[in-house]
Coordinates of C-alpha atoms in Angstrom, one line a residue:
X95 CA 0.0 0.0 0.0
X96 CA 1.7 3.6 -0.5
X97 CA 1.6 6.2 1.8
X98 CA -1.3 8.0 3.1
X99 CA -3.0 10.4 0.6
X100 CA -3.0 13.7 1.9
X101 CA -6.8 13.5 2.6
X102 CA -6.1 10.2 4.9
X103 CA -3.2 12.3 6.3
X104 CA -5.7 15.2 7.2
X105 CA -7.8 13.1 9.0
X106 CA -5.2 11.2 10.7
X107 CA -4.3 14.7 11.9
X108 CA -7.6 16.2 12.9
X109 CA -7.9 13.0 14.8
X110 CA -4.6 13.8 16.9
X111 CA -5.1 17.0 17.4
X112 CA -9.2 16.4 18.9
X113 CA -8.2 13.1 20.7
X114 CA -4.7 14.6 21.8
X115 CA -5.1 17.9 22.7
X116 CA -2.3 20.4 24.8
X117 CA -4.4 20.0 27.5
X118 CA -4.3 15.8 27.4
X119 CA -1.8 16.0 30.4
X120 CA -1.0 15.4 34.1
X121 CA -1.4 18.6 35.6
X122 CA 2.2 18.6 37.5
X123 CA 3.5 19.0 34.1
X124 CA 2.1 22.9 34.4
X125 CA 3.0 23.3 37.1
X126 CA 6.7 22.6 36.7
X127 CA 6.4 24.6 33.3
X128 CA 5.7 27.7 35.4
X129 CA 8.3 27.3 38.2
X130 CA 10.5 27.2 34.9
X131 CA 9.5 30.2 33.7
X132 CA 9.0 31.8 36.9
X133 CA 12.8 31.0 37.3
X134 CA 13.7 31.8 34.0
X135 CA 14.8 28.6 33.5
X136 CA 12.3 28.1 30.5
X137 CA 14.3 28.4 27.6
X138 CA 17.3 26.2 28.6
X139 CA 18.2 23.9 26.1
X140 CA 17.1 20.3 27.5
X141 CA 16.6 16.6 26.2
X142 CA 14.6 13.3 27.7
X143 CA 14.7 10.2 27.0
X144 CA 12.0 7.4 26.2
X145 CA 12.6 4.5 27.1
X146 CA 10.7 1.1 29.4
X147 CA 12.8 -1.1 31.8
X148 CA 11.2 -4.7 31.0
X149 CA 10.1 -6.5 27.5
X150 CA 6.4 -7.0 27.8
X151 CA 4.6 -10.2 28.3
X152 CA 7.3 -12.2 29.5
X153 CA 9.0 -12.3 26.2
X154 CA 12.6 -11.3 24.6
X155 CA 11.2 -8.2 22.5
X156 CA 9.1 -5.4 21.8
X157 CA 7.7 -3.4 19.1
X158 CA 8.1 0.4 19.2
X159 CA 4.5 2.2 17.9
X160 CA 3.3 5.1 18.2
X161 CA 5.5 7.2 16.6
X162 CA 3.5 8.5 13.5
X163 CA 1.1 9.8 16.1
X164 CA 4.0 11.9 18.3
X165 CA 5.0 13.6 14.8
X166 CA 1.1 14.5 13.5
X167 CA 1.0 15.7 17.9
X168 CA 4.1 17.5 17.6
X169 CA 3.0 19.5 14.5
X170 CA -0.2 20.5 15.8
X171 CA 0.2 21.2 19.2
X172 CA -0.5 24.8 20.4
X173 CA -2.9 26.1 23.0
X174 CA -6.2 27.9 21.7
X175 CA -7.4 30.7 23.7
X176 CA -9.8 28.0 25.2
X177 CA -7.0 26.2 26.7
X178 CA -5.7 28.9 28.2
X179 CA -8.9 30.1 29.7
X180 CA -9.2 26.5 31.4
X181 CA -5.3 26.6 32.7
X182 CA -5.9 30.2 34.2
X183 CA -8.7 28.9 36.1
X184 CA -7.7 25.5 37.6
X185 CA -3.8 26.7 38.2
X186 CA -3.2 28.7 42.0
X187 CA -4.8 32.3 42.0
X188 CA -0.8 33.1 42.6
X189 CA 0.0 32.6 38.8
X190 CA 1.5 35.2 36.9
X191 CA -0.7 36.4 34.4
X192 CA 2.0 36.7 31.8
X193 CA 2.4 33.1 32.2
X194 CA -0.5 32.6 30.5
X195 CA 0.9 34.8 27.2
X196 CA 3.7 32.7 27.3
X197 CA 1.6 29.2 27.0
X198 CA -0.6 31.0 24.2
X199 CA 2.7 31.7 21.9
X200 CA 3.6 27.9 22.5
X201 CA 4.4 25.6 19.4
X202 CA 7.0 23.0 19.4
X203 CA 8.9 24.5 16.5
X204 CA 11.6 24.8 18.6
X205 CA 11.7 20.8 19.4
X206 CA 13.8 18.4 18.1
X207 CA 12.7 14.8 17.9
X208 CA 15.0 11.8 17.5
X209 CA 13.6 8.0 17.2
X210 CA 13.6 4.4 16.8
X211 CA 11.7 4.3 13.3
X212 CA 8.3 3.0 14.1
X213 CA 7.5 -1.0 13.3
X214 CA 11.6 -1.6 14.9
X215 CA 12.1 -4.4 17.2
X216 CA 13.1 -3.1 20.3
X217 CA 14.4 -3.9 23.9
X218 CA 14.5 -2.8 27.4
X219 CA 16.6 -0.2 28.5
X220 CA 17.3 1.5 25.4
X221 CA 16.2 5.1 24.5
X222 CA 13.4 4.6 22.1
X223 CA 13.1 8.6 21.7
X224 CA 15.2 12.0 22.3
X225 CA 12.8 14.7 22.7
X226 CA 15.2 18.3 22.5
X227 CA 14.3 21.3 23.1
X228 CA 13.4 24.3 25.7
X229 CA 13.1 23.3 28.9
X230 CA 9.0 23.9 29.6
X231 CA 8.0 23.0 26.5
X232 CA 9.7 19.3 26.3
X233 CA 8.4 18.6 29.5
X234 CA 5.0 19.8 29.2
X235 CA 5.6 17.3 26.0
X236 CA 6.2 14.7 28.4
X237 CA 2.5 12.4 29.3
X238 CA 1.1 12.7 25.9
X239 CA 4.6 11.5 24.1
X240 CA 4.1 8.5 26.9
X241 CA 0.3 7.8 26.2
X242 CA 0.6 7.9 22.4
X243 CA 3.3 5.4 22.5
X244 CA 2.9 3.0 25.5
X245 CA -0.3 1.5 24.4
X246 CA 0.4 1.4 21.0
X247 CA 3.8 -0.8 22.1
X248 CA 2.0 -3.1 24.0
X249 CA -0.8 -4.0 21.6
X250 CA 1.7 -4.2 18.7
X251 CA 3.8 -6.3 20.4
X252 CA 0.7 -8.4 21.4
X253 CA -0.3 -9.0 17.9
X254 CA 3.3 -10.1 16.9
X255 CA 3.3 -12.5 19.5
X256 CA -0.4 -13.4 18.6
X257 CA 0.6 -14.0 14.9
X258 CA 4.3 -16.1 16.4
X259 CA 1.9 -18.2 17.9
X260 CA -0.6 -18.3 15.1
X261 CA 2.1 -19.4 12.4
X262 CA 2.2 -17.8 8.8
X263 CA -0.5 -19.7 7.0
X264 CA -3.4 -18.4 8.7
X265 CA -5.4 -15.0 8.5
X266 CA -6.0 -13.0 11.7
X267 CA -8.7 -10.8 12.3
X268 CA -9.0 -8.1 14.9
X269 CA -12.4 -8.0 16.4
X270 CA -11.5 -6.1 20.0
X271 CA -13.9 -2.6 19.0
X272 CA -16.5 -3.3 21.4
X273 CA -14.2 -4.8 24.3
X274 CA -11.8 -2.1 24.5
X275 CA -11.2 0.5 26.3
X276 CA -13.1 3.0 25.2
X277 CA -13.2 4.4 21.7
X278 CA -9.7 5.8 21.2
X279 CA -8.5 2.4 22.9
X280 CA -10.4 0.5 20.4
X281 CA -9.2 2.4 17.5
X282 CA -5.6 2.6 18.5
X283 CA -5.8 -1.1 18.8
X284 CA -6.9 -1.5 15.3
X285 CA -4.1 0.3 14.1
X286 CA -1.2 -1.3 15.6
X287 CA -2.5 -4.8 15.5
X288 CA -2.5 -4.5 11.9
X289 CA 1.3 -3.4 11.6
X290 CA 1.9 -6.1 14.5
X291 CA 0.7 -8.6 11.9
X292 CA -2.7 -8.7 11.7
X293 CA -4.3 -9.0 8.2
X294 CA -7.7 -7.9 8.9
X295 CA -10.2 -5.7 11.5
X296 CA -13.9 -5.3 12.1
X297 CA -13.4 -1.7 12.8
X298 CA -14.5 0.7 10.0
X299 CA -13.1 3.3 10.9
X300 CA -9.9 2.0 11.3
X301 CA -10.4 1.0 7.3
X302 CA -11.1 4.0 7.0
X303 CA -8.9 6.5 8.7
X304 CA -5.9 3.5 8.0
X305 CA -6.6 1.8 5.1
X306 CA -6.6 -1.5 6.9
X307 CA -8.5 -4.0 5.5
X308 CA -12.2 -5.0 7.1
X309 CA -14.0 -7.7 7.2
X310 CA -17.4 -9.0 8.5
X311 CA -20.7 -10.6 8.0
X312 CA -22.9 -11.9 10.5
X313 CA -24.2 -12.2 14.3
X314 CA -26.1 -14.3 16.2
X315 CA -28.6 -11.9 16.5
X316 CA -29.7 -11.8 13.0
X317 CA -29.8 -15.6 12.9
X318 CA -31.9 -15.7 16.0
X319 CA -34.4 -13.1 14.6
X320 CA -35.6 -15.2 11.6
X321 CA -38.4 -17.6 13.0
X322 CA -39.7 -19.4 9.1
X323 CA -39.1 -19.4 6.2
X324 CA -41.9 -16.8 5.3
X325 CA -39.9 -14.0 6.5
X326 CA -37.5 -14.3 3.9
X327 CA -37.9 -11.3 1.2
X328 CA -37.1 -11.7 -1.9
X329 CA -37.8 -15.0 -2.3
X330 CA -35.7 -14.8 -5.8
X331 CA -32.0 -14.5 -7.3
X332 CA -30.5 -14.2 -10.6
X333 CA -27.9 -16.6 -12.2
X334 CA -24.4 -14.8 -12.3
X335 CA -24.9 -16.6 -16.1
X336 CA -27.7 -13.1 -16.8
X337 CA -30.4 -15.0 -17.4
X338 CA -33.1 -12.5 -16.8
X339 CA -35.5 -14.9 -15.1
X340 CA -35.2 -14.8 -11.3
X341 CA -34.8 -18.3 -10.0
X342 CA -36.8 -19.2 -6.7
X343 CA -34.2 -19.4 -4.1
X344 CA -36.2 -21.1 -1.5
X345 CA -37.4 -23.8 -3.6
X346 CA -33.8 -24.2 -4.9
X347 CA -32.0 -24.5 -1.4
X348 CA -34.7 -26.8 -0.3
X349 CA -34.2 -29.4 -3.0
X350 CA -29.9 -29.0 -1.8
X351 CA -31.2 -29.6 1.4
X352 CA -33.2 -32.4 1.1
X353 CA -29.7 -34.1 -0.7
X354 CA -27.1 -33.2 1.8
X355 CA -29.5 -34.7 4.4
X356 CA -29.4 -38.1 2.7
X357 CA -25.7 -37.6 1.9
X358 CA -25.1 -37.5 5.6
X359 CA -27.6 -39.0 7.0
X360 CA -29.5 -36.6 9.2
X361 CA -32.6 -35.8 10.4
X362 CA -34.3 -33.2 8.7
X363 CA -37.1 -32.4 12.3
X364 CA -34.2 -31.2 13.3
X365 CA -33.0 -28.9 11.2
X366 CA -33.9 -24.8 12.4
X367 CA -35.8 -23.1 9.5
X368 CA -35.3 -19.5 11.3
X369 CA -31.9 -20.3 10.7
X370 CA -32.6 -21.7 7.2
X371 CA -34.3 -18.0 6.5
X372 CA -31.6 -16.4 8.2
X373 CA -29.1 -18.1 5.7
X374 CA -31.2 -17.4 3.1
X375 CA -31.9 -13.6 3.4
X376 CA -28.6 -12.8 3.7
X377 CA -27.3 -15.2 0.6
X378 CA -29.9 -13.2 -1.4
X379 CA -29.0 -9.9 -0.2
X380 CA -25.0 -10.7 -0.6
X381 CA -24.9 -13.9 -2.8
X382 CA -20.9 -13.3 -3.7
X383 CA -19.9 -12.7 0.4
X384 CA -22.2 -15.6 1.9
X385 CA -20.1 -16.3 5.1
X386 CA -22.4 -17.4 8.1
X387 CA -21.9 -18.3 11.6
X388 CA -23.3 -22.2 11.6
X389 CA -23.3 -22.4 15.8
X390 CA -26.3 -20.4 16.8
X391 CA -28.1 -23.7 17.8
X392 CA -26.6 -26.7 17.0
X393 CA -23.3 -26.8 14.0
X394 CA -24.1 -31.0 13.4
X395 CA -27.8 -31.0 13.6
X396 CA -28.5 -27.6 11.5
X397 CA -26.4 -24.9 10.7
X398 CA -23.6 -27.0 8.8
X399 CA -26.4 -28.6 6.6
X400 CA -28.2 -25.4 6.5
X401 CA -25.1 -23.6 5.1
X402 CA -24.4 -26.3 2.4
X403 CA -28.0 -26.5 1.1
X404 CA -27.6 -22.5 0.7
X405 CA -24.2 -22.3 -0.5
X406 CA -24.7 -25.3 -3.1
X407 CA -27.7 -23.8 -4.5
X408 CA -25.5 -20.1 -4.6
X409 CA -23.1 -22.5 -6.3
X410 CA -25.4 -23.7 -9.0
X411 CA -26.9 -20.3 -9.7
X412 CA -22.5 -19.5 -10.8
X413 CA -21.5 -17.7 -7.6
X414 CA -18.9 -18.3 -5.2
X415 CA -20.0 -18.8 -1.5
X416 CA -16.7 -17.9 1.2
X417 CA -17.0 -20.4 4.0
X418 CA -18.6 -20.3 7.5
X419 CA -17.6 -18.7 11.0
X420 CA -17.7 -21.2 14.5
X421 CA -17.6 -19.3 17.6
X422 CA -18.8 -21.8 20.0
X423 CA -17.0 -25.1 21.4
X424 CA -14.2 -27.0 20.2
X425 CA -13.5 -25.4 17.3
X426 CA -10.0 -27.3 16.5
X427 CA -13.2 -30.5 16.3
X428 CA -15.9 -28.6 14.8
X429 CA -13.5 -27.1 11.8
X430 CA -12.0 -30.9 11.2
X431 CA -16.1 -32.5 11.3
X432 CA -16.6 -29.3 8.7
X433 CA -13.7 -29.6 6.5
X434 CA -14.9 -33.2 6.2
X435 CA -18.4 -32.3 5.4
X436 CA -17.4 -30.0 2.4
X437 CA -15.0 -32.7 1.3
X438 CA -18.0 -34.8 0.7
X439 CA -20.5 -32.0 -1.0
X440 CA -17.8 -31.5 -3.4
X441 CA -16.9 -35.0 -4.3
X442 CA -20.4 -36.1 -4.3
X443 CA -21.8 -33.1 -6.0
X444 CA -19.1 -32.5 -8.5
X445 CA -19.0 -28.7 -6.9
X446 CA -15.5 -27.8 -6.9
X447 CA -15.6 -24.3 -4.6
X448 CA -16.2 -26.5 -1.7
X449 CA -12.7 -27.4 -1.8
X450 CA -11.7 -23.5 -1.1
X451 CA -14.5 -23.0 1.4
X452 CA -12.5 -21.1 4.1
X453 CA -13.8 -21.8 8.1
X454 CA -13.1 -18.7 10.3
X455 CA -12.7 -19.7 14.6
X456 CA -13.6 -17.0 17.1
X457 CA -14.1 -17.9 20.7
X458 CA -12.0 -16.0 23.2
X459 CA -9.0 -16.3 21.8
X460 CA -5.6 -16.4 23.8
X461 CA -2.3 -16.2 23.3
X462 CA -2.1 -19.8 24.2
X463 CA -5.3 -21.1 22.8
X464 CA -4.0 -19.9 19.5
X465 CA -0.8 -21.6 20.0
X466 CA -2.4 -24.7 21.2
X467 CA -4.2 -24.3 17.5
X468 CA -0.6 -25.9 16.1
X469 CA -0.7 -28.6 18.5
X470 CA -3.9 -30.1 17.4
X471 CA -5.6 -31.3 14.8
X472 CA -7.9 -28.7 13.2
X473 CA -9.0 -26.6 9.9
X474 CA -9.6 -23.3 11.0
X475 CA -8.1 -21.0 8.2
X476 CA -8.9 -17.3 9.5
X477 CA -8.8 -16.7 13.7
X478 CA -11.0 -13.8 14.8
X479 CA -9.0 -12.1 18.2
X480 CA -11.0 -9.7 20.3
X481 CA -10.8 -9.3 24.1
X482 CA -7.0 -10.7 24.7
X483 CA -6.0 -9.1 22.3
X484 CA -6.9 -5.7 22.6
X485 CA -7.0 -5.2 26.6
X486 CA -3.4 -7.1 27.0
X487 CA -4.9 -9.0 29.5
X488 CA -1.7 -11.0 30.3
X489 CA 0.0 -7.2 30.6
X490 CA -2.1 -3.7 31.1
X491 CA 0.7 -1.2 30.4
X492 CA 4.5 -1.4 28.6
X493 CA 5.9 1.0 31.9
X494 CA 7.3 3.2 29.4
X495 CA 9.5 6.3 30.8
X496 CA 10.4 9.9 30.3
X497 CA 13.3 11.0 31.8
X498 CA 15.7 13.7 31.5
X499 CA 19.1 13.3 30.7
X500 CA 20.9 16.6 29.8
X501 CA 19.9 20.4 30.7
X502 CA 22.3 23.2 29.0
X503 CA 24.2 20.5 27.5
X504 CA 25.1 19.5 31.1
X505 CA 24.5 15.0 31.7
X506 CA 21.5 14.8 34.6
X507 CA 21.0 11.5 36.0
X508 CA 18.5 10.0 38.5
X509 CA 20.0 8.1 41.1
X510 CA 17.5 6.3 43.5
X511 CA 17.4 4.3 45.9
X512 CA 15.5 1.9 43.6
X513 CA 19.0 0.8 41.2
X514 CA 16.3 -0.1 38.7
X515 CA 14.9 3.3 38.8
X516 CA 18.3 4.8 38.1
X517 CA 18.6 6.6 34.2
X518 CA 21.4 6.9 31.9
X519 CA 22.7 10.3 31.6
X520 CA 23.8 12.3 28.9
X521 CA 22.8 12.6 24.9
X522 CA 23.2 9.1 22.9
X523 CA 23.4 7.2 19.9
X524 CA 22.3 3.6 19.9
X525 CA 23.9 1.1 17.7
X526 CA 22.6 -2.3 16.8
X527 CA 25.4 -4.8 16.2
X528 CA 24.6 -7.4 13.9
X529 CA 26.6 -11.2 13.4
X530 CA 27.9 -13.2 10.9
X531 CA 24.6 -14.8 10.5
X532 CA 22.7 -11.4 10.3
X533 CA 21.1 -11.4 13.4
X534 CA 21.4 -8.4 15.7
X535 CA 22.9 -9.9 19.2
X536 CA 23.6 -6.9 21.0
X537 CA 22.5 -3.0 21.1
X538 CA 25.4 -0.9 22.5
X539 CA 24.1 2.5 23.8
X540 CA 27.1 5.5 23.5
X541 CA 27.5 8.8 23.9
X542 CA 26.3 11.1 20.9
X543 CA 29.5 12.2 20.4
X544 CA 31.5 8.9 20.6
X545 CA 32.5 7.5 17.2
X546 CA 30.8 5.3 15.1
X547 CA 31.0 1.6 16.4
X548 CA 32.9 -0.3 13.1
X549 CA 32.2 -3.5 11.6
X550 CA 34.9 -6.0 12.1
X551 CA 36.6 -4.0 14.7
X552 CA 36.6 -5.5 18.4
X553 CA 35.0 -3.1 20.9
X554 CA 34.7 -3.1 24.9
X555 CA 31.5 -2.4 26.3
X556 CA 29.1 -3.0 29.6
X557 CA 26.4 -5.2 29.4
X558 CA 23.4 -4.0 31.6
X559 CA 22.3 -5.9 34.7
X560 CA 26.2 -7.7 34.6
X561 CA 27.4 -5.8 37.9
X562 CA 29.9 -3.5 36.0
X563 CA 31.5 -6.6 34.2
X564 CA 33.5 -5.4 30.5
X565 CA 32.8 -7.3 27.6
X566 CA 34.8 -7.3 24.2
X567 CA 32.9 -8.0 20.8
X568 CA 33.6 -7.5 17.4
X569 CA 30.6 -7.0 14.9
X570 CA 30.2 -8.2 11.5
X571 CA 27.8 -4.8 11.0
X572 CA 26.7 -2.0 12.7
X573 CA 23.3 -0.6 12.3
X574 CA 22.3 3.0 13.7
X575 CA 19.2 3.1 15.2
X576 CA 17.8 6.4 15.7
X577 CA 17.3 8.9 13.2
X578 CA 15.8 12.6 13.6
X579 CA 11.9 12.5 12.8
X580 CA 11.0 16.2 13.4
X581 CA 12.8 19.4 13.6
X582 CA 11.6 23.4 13.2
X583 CA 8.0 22.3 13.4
X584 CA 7.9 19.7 10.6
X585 CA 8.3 16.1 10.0
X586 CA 11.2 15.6 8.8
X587 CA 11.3 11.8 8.4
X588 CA 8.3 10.5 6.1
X589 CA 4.6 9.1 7.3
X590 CA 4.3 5.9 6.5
X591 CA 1.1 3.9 6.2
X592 CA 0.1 1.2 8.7
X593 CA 0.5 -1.3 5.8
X594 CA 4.2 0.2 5.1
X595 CA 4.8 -0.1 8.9
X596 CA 3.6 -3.4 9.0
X597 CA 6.1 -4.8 6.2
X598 CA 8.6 -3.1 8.4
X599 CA 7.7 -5.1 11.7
X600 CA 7.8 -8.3 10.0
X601 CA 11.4 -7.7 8.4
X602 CA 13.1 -6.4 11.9
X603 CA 11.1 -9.6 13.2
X604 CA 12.8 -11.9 11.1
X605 CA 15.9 -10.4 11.4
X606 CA 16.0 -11.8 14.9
X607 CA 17.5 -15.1 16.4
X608 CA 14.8 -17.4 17.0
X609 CA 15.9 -17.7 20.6
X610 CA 14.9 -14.5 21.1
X611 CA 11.5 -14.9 19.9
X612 CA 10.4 -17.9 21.6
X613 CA 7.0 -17.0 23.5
X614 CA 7.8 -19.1 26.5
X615 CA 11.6 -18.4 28.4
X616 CA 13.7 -16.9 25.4
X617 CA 16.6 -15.9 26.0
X618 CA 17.6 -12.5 27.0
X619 CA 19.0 -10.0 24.4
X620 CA 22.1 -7.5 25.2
X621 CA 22.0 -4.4 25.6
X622 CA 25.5 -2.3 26.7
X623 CA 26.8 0.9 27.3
X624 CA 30.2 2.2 25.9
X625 CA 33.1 2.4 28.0
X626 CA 33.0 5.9 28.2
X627 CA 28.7 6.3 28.8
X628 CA 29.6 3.3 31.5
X629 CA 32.9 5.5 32.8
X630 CA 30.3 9.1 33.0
X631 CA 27.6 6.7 35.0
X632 CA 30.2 6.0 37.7
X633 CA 31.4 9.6 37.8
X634 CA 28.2 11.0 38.1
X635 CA 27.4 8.7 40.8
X636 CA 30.6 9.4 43.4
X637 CA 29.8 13.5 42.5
X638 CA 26.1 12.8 43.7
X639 CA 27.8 11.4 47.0
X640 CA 30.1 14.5 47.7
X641 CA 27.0 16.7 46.3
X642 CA 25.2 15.4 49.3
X643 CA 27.3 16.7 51.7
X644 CA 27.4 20.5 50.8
X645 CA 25.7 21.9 53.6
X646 CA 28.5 20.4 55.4
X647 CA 31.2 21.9 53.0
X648 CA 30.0 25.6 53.2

């Protein structure tokens, strides 16, 4: 797919800018950008860092996400005189009123953003973004950069693991809308389950506003609201072949249907006619898309048998029924007794499109139901994935960070109690060194003014988590990761489409060592820091000690 049109961009953008407003923020973060500019501290040059401290779900990776959003946010965000209004009413009566001036000439043309491109495979610990820029306005950037790219992380990297599990061969479809988390949760969800690996959504918006694919046909509920056959309206269809003489639908199903019972041997009392009307109606009304769910009573006794009468006498007026849904039971069971069923239509009846009959599964889907779909037996060729999908029920929230790492050009570093909680000061590059086989095995975080890491030449570097333990490797290439993505109030780096992402996630997926993809125990991934980013850490941390004492001192 190419890259947005510029009317898909617009509305990509009006939606940022209604659903991510200036004011779509933790109010500490105005707080702090007053006491800046009170001090006159506002304008200092300052950067932060993006990052999370654990790969989600248990696993060995993450996706970053997100990032198409932060750019449209960046380039739109100013406060209207609205906003303003709001701030000067909920902030302390204290508040300067030229404060308030100050947040209405606000843009972020000032703001420099360096990233991960979106769709990368990525680990814990290392910066994902480097927002730059003056002091009040990067932090007051801070929550909404963290919302916009958090979620989308986690649900990404929830439908890569989904499709791991899932295998290559079959089609998934993201159903989540109407179990999500509200609307923006639900759309969001669409997005970046498609570009995790998705191939389809129910969401039509997200088709529309995404150019994801959609797909859908049936409920229960329209099933269950046909009682006979006498509700069904018209009663007639046209041969594909344009004969202009309608053909009587009902009387042409029933004749199918009266065969497939003595093909299979079952008992026609207990066959449902609502559902036989249901099948019918919506057969006449979309002969070419004629994909039903078959479980609303009973998938042996009626709806299978139902669905072949229907789709055999589709099939004899020239058109091409799809295949049937089962959302009920043991579908790895259900799809084989199916699959079998169709097998024996088309062999008996010489109908050859029952061979390509697809069968869709949807029934609470898990990670590790889906998995379990490899184990067994089964003939399910699409899997519909709603609730665990969407909510990342295993895991609610990725933990991503914002934290600041240099102020007029100066390293800062937090240094708590908590070691975990300790950042990385200083600006950085991040490298991603590659093997022989081509598979990245390390990412070595370094100062942004350190030279390049080269290919072939043996480095020493810190892994993370190693207790200050020097390792040397030599790469066979060296990739660098993060690229600047907006600068002077403009994107800088082009928008690409969630099908363009998408491509992306799946080549930096199978780039990786299967070891590190394994769903269950893979092994960890390195990441380092130079020798001289590992050297500033422990500087910075015996000054912090004799900082501590300078009441004492003066």
């Amino acid at each position: 797919m190419a890259a947005p049109s510029n009317n898909t961009c617009g509305a990509m953008e009006r939606s940022i800018r209604e659903r991510v407003p200036p004011l779509l923020t933790d109010m500490y973060q105005f707080t702090m950008a007053y006491a800046y500019w009170r001090a006159g501290r506002h304008q200092e040059p300052a950067v932060f860092e993006l990052f999370f401290r654990h790969n989600p779900f248990g696993g060995g990776f993450s996706l970053f996400a997100g990032l198409h959003d932060c750019q449209l946010f960046l380039r739109s965000f100013r406060f209207t005189d609205e906003d303003v209004e709001f701030l000067r009413s909920v902030l302390p009566p204290a508040t300067d009123p030229a404060f308030f001036q100050f947040l209405r000439g606000l843009d972020c043309s000032g703001v420099t953003l360096r990233s991960v491109p979106e769709g990368t495979v990525v680990f814990a610990r290392v910066p994902l973004m480097e927002v730059a820029g003056p002091l009040a306005v990067v932090q007051l950037l801070e929550t909404s950069l963290l919302c916009l790219v958090n979620y989308a992380s986690l649900v990404c990297s929830n439908a890569a693991r989904f499709r791991l599990a899932a295998g290559p061969r079959r089609k998934l479809l993201e159903m989540g809308l109407r179990r999500a988390q509200g609307p923006d949760g639900g759309l969001t969800a669409s997005r970046y389950t498609h570009i995790g690996g998705f191939d389809l959504t129910s969401n039509v918006q997200a088709g529309f506003l995404f150019g994801i694919p959609v797909a859908g046909t049936m409920a229960h509920s329209y099933v269950t609201s046909f009682t006979s056959l006498e509700e069904v309206w018209p009663q007639t269809l046209v041969a594909v072949s344009g004969d202009p003489d309608p053909v009587d639908f009902i009387s042409l199903t029933k004749g199918w249907l009266s065969r497939v019972c003595e093909l299979l041997g079952a008992e026609p009392a207990k066959i449902r006619e609502g559902e036989l009307a249901a099948f019918l109606s919506y057969a006449i009304a979309y002969p070419q898309n004629f994909l039903p769910v078959i479980d609303s009573y009973s998938v042996g006794c009626s709806g299978l048998l139902n669905f072949c009468a229907v789709a055999l006498a589709l099939c004899e007026l020239g058109y091409r029924p799809v295949g049937v849904r089962l959302d009920s039971g043991d579908l790895c069971r259900q799809s084989v007794d199916v699959r079998h069923v169709f097998r024996l239509c088309s062999d008996h009846f010489s109908i050859p499109a029952f061979d390509s009959l697809i069968i869709v599964g949807t029934n609470n889907i898990s990670e590790q139901s889906m998995a379990e779909l490899n184990k067994k037996e089964n003939e399910i060729d699409v899997v519909g994935v709603g609730t665990h999908l969407v909510t990342c029920t295993r895991q609610p929230s990725l933990g991503c960070v914002y934290k600041l790492v240099e102020v007029r050009g100066r390293p800062r570093m937090k240094i708590s109690e908590d070691p975990e909680k300790s950042t990385v000061p200083g600006r950085k590059a991040v490298y991603r060194l590659i093997d022989t086989e081509g598979h990245p095995f390390l990412d070595l975080v370094s100062l942004a003014l350190e030279p390049r890491p080269e290919a072939g030449v043996p480095l020493t570097c810190f892994p993370l988590g190693c207790d200050n333990s020097a390792v040397s490797i030599t790469p066979a290439q060296v990739t660098c990761l993060c690229q600047e993505m907006f600068t002077k109030g403009q994107v800088t780096h082009p928008l690409c489409s969630a099908a363009e992402t998408r491509a992306k996630v799946q080549g930096s997926l199978q780039t990786l060592h299967p070891r590190h993809k394994r769903l269950q125990e893979p092994d960890s991934y390195t990441v380092a820091l130079s020798e001289k980013l590992h050297n500033l850490v422990r500087e910075i941390r015996r000054g912090s000690s004799n900082d501590s004492n300078f009441l004492l001192a003066n």
